[in-house]
Coordinates of C-alpha atoms in Angstrom, one line a residue:
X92 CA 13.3 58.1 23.3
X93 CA 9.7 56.0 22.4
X94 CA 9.7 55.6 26.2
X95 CA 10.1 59.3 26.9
X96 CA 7.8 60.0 25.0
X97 CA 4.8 57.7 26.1
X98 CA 5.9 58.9 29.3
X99 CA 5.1 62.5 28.7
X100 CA 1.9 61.6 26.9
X101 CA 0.7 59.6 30.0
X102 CA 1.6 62.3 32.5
X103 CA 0.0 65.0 30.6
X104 CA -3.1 62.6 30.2
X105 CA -3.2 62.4 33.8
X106 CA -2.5 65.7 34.8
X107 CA -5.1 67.5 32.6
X108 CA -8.3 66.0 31.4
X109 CA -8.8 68.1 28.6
X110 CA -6.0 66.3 27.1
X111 CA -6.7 64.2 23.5
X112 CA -4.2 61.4 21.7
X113 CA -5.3 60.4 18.7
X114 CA -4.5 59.8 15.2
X115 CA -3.5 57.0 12.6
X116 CA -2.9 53.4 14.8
X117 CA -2.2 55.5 17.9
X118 CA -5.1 53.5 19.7
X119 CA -5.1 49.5 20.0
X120 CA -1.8 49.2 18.0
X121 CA -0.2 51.4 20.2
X122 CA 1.3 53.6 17.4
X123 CA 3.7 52.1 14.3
X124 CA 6.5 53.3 17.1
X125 CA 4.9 52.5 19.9
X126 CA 5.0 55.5 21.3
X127 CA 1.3 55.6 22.4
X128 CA 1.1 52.1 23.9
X129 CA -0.8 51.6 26.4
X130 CA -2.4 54.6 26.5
X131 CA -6.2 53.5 24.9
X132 CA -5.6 50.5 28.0
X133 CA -5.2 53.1 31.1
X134 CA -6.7 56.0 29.7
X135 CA -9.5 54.9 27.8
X136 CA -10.6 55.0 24.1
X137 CA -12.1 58.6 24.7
X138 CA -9.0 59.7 25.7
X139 CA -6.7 58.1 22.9
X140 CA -8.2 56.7 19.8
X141 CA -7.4 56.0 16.5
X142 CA -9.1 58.1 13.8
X143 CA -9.5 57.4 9.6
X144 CA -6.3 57.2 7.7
X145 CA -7.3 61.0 6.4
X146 CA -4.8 63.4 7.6
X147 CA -6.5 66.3 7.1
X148 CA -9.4 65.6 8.7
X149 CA -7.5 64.8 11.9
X150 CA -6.0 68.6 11.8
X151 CA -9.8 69.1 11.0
X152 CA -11.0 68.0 14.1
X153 CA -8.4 69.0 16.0
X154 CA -8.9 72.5 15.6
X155 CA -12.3 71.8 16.5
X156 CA -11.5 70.3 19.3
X157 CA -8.9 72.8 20.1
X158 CA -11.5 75.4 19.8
X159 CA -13.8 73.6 21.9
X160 CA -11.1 74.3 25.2
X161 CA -9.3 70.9 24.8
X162 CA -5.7 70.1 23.9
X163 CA -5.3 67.7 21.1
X164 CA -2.0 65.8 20.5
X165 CA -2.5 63.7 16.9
X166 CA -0.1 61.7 15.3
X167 CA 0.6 61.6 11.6
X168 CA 2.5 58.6 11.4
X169 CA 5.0 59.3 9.3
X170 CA 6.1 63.2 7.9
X171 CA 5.0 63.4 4.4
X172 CA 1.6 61.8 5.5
X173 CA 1.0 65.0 6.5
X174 CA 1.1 66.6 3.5
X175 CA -2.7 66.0 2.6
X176 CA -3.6 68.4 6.3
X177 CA -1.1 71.0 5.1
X178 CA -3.7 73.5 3.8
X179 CA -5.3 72.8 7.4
X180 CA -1.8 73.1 9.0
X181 CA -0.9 76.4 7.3
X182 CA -4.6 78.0 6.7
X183 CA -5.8 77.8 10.1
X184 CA -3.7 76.4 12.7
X185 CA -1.2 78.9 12.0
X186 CA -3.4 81.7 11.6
X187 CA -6.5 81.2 13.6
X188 CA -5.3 83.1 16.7
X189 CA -4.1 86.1 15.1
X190 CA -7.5 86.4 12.8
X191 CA -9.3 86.3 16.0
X192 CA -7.0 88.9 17.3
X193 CA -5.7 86.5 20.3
X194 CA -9.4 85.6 21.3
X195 CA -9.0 81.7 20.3
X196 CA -6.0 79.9 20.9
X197 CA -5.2 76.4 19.4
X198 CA -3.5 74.3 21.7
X199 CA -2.3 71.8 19.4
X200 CA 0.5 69.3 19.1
X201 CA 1.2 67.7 15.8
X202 CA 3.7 64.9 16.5
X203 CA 5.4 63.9 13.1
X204 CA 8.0 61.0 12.7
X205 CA 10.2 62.5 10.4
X206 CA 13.7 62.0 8.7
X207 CA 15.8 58.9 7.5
X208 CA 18.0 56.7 9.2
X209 CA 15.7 53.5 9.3
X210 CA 15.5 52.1 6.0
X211 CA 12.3 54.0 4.8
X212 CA 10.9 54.0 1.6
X213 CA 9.6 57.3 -0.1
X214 CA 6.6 59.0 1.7
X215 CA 8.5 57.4 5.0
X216 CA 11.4 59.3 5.7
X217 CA 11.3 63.1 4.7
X218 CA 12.1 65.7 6.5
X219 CA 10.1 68.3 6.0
X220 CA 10.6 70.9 8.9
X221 CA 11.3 74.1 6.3
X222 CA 7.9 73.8 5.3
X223 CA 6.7 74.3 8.9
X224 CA 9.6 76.9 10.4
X225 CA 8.4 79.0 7.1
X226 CA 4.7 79.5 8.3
X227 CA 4.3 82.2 11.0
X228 CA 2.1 81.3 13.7
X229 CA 3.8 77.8 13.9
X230 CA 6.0 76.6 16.6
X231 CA 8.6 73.9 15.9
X232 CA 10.5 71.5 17.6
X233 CA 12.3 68.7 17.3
X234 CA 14.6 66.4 20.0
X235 CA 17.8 64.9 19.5
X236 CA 18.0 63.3 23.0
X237 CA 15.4 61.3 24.9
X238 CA 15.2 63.8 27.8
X239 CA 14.9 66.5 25.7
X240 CA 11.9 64.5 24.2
X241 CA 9.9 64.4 27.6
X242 CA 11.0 68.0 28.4
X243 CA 9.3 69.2 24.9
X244 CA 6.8 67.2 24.5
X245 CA 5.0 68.2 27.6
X246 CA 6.0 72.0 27.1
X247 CA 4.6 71.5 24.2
X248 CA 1.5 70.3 24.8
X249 CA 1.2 73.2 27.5
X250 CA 1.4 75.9 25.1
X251 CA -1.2 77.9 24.1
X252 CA -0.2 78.2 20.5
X253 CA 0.3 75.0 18.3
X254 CA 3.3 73.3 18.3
X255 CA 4.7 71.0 15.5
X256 CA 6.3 68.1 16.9
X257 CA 9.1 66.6 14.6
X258 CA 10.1 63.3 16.1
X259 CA 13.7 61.9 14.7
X260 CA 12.7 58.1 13.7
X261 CA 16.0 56.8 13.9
X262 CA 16.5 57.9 17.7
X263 CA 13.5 56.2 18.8
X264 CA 15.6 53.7 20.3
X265 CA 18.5 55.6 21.7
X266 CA 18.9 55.0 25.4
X267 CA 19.9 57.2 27.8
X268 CA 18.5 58.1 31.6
X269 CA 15.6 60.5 31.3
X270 CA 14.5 62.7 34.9
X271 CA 10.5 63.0 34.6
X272 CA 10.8 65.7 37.6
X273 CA 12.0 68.8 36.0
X274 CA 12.9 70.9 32.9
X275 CA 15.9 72.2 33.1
X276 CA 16.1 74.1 29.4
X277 CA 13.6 76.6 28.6
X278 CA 11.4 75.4 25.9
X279 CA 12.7 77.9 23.3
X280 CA 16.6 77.8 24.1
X281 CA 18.9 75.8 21.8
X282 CA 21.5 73.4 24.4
X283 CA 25.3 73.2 23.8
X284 CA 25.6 69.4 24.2
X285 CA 29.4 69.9 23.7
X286 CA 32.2 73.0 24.6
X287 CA 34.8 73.6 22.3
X288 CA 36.9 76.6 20.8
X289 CA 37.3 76.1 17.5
X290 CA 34.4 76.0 15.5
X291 CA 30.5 76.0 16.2
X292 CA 28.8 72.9 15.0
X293 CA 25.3 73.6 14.5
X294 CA 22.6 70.4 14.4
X295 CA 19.4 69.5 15.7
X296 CA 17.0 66.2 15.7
X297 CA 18.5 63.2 14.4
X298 CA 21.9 65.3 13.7
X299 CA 22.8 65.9 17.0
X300 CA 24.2 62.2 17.5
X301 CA 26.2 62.4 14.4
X302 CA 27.2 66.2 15.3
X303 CA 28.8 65.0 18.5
X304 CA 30.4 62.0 17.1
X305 CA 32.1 64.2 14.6
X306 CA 33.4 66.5 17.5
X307 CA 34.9 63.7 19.1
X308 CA 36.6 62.3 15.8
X309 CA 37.6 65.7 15.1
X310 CA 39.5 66.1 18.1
X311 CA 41.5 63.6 17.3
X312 CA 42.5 65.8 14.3
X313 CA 43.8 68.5 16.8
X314 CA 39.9 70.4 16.6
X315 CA 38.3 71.8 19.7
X316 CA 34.5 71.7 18.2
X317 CA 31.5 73.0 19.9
X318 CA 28.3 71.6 19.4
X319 CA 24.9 73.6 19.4
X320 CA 21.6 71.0 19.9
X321 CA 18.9 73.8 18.6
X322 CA 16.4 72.0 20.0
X323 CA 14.0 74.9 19.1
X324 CA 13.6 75.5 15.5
X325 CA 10.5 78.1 15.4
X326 CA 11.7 80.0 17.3
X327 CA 15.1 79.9 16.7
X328 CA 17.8 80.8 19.4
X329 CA 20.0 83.5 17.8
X330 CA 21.8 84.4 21.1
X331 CA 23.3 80.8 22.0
X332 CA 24.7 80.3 18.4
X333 CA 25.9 83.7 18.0
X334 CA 27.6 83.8 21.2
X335 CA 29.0 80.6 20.5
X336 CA 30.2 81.5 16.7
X337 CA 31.7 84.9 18.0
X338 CA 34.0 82.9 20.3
X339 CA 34.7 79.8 17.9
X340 CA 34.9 82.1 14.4
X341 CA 33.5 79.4 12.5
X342 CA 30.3 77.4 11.9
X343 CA 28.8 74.5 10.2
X344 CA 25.2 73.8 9.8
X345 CA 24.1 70.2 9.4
X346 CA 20.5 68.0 8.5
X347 CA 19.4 65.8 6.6
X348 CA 17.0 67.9 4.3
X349 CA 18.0 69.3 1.3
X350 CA 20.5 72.0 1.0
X351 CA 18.7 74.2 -1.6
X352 CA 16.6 76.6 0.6
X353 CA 16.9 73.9 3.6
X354 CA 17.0 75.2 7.2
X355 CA 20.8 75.5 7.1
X356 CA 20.6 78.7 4.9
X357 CA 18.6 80.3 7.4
X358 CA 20.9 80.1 10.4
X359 CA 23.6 80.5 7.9
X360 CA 22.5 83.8 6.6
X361 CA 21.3 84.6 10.2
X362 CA 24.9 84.4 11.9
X363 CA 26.6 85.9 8.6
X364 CA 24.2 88.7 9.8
X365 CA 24.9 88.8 13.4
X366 CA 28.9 87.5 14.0
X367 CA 30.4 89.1 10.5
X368 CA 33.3 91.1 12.2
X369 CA 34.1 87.5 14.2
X370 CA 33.8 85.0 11.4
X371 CA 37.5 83.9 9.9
X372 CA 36.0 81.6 7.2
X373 CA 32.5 81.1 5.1
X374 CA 29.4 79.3 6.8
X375 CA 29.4 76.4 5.7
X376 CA 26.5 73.2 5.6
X377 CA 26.4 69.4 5.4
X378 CA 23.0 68.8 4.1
X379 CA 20.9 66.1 2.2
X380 CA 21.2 65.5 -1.7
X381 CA 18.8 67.9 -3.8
X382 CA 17.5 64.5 -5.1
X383 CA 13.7 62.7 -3.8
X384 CA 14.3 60.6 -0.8
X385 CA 16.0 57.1 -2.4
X386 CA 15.5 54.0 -2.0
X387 CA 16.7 52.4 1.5
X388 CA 19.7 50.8 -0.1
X389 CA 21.1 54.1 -0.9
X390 CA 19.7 55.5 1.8
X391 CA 23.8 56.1 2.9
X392 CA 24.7 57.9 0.6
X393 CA 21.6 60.7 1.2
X394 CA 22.5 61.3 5.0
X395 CA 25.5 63.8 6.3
X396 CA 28.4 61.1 7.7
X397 CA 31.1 62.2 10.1
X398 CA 33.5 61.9 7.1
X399 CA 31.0 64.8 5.8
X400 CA 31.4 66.8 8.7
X401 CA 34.9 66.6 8.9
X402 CA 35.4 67.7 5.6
X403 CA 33.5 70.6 5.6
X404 CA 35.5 71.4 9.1
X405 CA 38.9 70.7 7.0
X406 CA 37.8 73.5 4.8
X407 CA 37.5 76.4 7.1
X408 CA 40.6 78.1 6.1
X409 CA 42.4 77.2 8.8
X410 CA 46.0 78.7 9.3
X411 CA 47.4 75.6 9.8
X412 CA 46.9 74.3 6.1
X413 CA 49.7 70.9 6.3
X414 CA 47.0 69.7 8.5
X415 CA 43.8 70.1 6.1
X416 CA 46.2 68.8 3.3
X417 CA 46.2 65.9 5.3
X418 CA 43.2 65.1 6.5
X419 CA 40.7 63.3 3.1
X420 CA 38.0 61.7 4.5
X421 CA 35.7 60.0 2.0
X422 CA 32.3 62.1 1.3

């Protein structure tokens, strides 16, 4: 996924000149990730450069930038280092275009490394995408496959409207074959990464691995699951999760971030709105603890687990209730 992504920073670099990288180590170092290397070698250090460990003033001179006809793409380094630009973030990169009544458009990528999964300390490993899917004007993203991180990264930094760019840490390294050539799904379309019949799992960013491994360990259990990669989070995809729930009947939401008021409830309350008549048991979530991001030892015990995931599918009130008797998986 690191790969993908350098690769669609260095295509868009080339392909539009009005085209900025920069942020915290993104230059010489080559990003904490890596995911800019390179880039300060072929493109020069006008065109990617590291900036002063002062988040808000990167957002700062972004929208500057942005304002000026170019298309920034900064880097926070890690999600809640971005916390010191959120009054930037939320006061005028979400709102600049509609004060101006469309006239100025920020074309802004803010790539964020965000969630657990690598052994993070506090400040390191948060995942904070609520904060950003609650503020109109924002649009948010988030990959849970390498391809998907080429394909949204460079719609991304196409768009005309800002674009928050959650990048799942712990699938940096995943590998998989990525096509550079074409983008097959829409920018704003959620992707069902598996079919099944029985229940709708819902997932997105570093989930989506987990999600599918679930599915497969479920139907070993005798469940057909289906699993929804939203892909998309601001804007969210109501029609591929409520077709999908109206033909499965059920539907679990899972990510890491906390349950209380976490992204979950959202699409939870969104398809108890839009599939009622279809549903045959609660929506349920496997979240994150309601707790501060712990240390990295107990990091395990923070993150949804396929054990998790199968519970909550046990409890679905399923007919055939000799088979939830005996399935206990440990939480």
């Amino acid at each position: 996924m690191a790969q993908a992504l350098n690769a669609a920073l260095r295509d868009a670099l080339k392909e539009d000149d009005n085209v900025l990288v920069f942020g915290e180590d993104v230059g010489t170092l080559g990003g904490v990730f890596r995911v800019t290397d390179g880039l300060t070698r072929d493109f020069g250090e006008e065109r990617c450069f590291d900036t002063p460990l002062a988040e808000s003033g990167i957002v700062g001179h972004a929208i500057g930038l942005a304002m000026g006809g170019f298309r920034p793409v900064v880097e926070m380094q890690f999600d809640a280092f971005a916390y010191p630009a959120f009054e930037q973030i939320t006061s005028h990169v979400a709102k600049l275009r509609n004060r101006t009544r469309g006239r100025i458009e920020l074309p802004i990528v803010l790539r964020i490394p965000y969630a657990g999964g690598v052994g993070g300390v506090e400040h390191h490993c948060d995942s904070s995408e609520v904060y950003y899917t609650h503020t109109a004007g924002l649009k948010v993203v988030t990959p849970g496959t390498a391809q998907d991180a080429y394909d949204l990264l460079r719609d991304a930094i196409e768009s005309p409207d800002p674009v928050v760019f959650l990048e799942p840490k712990c699938r940096y390294w995943a590998k998989e074959p990525v096509s550079f050539s074409r983008r097959e799904t829409p920018f704003d379309r959620a992707a069902i990464r598996r079919t099944g019949s029985d229940v709708t799992l819902i997932a997105y960013g570093p989930m989506v691995a987990t999600a599918l491994e679930s599915a497969e360990a479920a139907a070993g259990e005798g469940r057909d699951v289906e699993v929804i990669d939203l892909r998309t989070l601001a804007p969210v995809d109501d029609e591929t999760i409520a077709e999908s729930v109206r033909r499965t009947g059920r539907a679990v939401v899972v990510h890491e971030a906390a349950g209380f008021c976490g992204y979950g409830a959202e699409i939870a309350a969104r398809v108890s709105e839009q599939c009622f008549h279809y549903l045959q048991a609660p929506v349920l979530r496997v979240t994150g603890l309601d707790i501060p991001y712990p240390a990295p030892k107990l990091e395990a015990h923070q993150l949804p687990t396929v054990d998790r995931i199968l519970d909550a599918i046990d409890r679905l009130q399923w007919d055939d209730q000799a088979v939830v008797a005996g399935s206990v998986h440990n939480a």
